[in-house]
Amino acid sequence: MESSQLFKLKPGQTVYKESQPARANLYFILYGQVEATSVKLKGARLGEVMGIGWILGEEILYSEDNTAQIIRLEKCEALVDTCVLTLKVQDLINMAEKKAGTGGGGTLKPDY
């Protein structure tokens, strides 16, 4: 995934799969519901069903070694039609480092 983006999932589609290397992304649930399960635990649900406002993949933020590969320990699957905003961790860092006064508002143009 090259940049931050929105993607929609149908029931049964996955945000990410167990045992895959984690990308440096966070996933914000804008609508819908997902659940995390583990094949190693015979499909057991990990935690509760997640919905609007939940963030997935946050373990990528807590890695002490930026060069170490993080392997997903769960599968995250949509239960209903779901929309997820994928945000690269570097984009999040860039937002935190930008000064509030330079948000680019001066370049916005009316759309009407």
PDB file of C-alpha atoms in Angstrom, residues 34-87:
ATOM      1  CA  VAL A  34     -14.853  -6.388  12.507  1.00  0.00           C
ATOM      2  CA  GLU A  35     -13.622  -9.123  14.771  1.00  0.00           C
ATOM      3  CA  ALA A  36     -10.169 -10.494  15.481  1.00  0.00           C
ATOM      4  CA  THR A  37      -9.802 -14.256  15.617  1.00  0.00           C
ATOM      5  CA  SER A  38      -6.925 -16.691  15.836  1.00  0.00           C
ATOM      6  CA  VAL A  39      -6.496 -19.844  13.787  1.00  0.00           C
ATOM      7  CA  LYS A  40      -3.958 -21.049  16.346  1.00  0.00           C
ATOM      8  CA  LEU A  41      -6.674 -20.776  19.000  1.00  0.00           C
ATOM      9  CA  LYS A  42      -9.166 -22.678  16.813  1.00  0.00           C
ATOM     10  CA  GLY A  43     -10.976 -19.559  15.608  1.00  0.00           C
ATOM     11  CA  ALA A  44     -11.453 -18.054  19.061  1.00  0.00           C
ATOM     12  CA  ARG A  45     -12.468 -14.397  19.079  1.00  0.00           C
ATOM     13  CA  LEU A  46      -9.818 -12.147  20.584  1.00  0.00           C
ATOM     14  CA  GLY A  47     -11.538  -9.395  22.541  1.00  0.00           C
ATOM     15  CA  GLU A  48     -14.877  -7.963  21.525  1.00  0.00           C
ATOM     16  CA  VAL A  49     -16.440  -7.039  18.203  1.00  0.00           C
ATOM     17  CA  MET A  50     -14.971  -3.710  17.062  1.00  0.00           C
ATOM     18  CA  GLY A  51     -16.900  -0.924  15.366  1.00  0.00           C
ATOM     19  CA  ILE A  52     -16.924   2.783  14.601  1.00  0.00           C
ATOM     20  CA  GLY A  53     -13.942   4.601  16.096  1.00  0.00           C
ATOM     21  CA  TRP A  54     -11.815   1.540  16.853  1.00  0.00           C
ATOM     22  CA  ILE A  55      -8.217   1.440  15.666  1.00  0.00           C
ATOM     23  CA  LEU A  56      -6.641  -1.775  14.395  1.00  0.00           C
ATOM     24  CA  GLY A  57      -2.988  -2.623  14.000  1.00  0.00           C
ATOM     25  CA  GLU A  58      -1.738  -0.338  16.749  1.00  0.00           C
ATOM     26  CA  GLU A  59       0.926  -2.856  17.789  1.00  0.00           C
ATOM     27  CA  ILE A  60       3.024  -1.392  14.979  1.00  0.00           C
ATOM     28  CA  LEU A  61       3.392   1.765  17.120  1.00  0.00           C
ATOM     29  CA  TYR A  62       4.926  -0.106  20.054  1.00  0.00           C
ATOM     30  CA  SER A  63       7.767  -1.818  18.245  1.00  0.00           C
ATOM     31  CA  GLU A  64      11.075  -0.858  19.819  1.00  0.00           C
ATOM     32  CA  ASP A  65      13.062  -1.922  16.763  1.00  0.00           C
ATOM     33  CA  ASN A  66      11.875  -0.212  13.571  1.00  0.00           C
ATOM     34  CA  THR A  67      13.765  -2.749  11.479  1.00  0.00           C
ATOM     35  CA  ALA A  68      12.205  -5.811  13.136  1.00  0.00           C
ATOM     36  CA  GLN A  69       9.357  -7.449  11.262  1.00  0.00           C
ATOM     37  CA  ILE A  70       6.129  -7.723  13.231  1.00  0.00           C
ATOM     38  CA  ILE A  71       3.979 -10.767  12.433  1.00  0.00           C
ATOM     39  CA  ARG A  72       0.228 -10.461  12.921  1.00  0.00           C
ATOM     40  CA  LEU A  73      -1.058 -12.778  15.639  1.00  0.00           C
ATOM     41  CA  GLU A  74      -4.692 -12.567  14.585  1.00  0.00           C
ATOM     42  CA  LYS A  75      -6.958 -12.337  11.576  1.00  0.00           C
ATOM     43  CA  CYS A  76      -9.166  -9.249  11.406  1.00  0.00           C
ATOM     44  CA  GLU A  77     -12.337  -9.855   9.399  1.00  0.00           C
ATOM     45  CA  ALA A  78     -15.397  -7.751   8.538  1.00  0.00           C
ATOM     46  CA  LEU A  79     -18.711  -8.997   9.961  1.00  0.00           C
ATOM     47  CA  VAL A  80     -20.878  -6.557   7.982  1.00  0.00           C
ATOM     48  CA  ASP A  81     -20.240  -3.976   5.247  1.00  0.00           C
ATOM     49  CA  THR A  82     -17.334  -1.999   6.685  1.00  0.00           C
ATOM     50  CA  CYS A  83     -15.235   1.016   5.699  1.00  0.00           C
ATOM     51  CA  VAL A  84     -11.675   1.390   7.005  1.00  0.00           C
ATOM     52  CA  LEU A  85      -9.283   4.334   6.711  1.00  0.00           C
ATOM     53  CA  THR A  86      -5.728   3.077   6.333  1.00  0.00           C
ATOM     54  CA  LEU A  87      -3.184   5.568   7.636  1.00  0.00           C
TER      55      LEU A  87
END
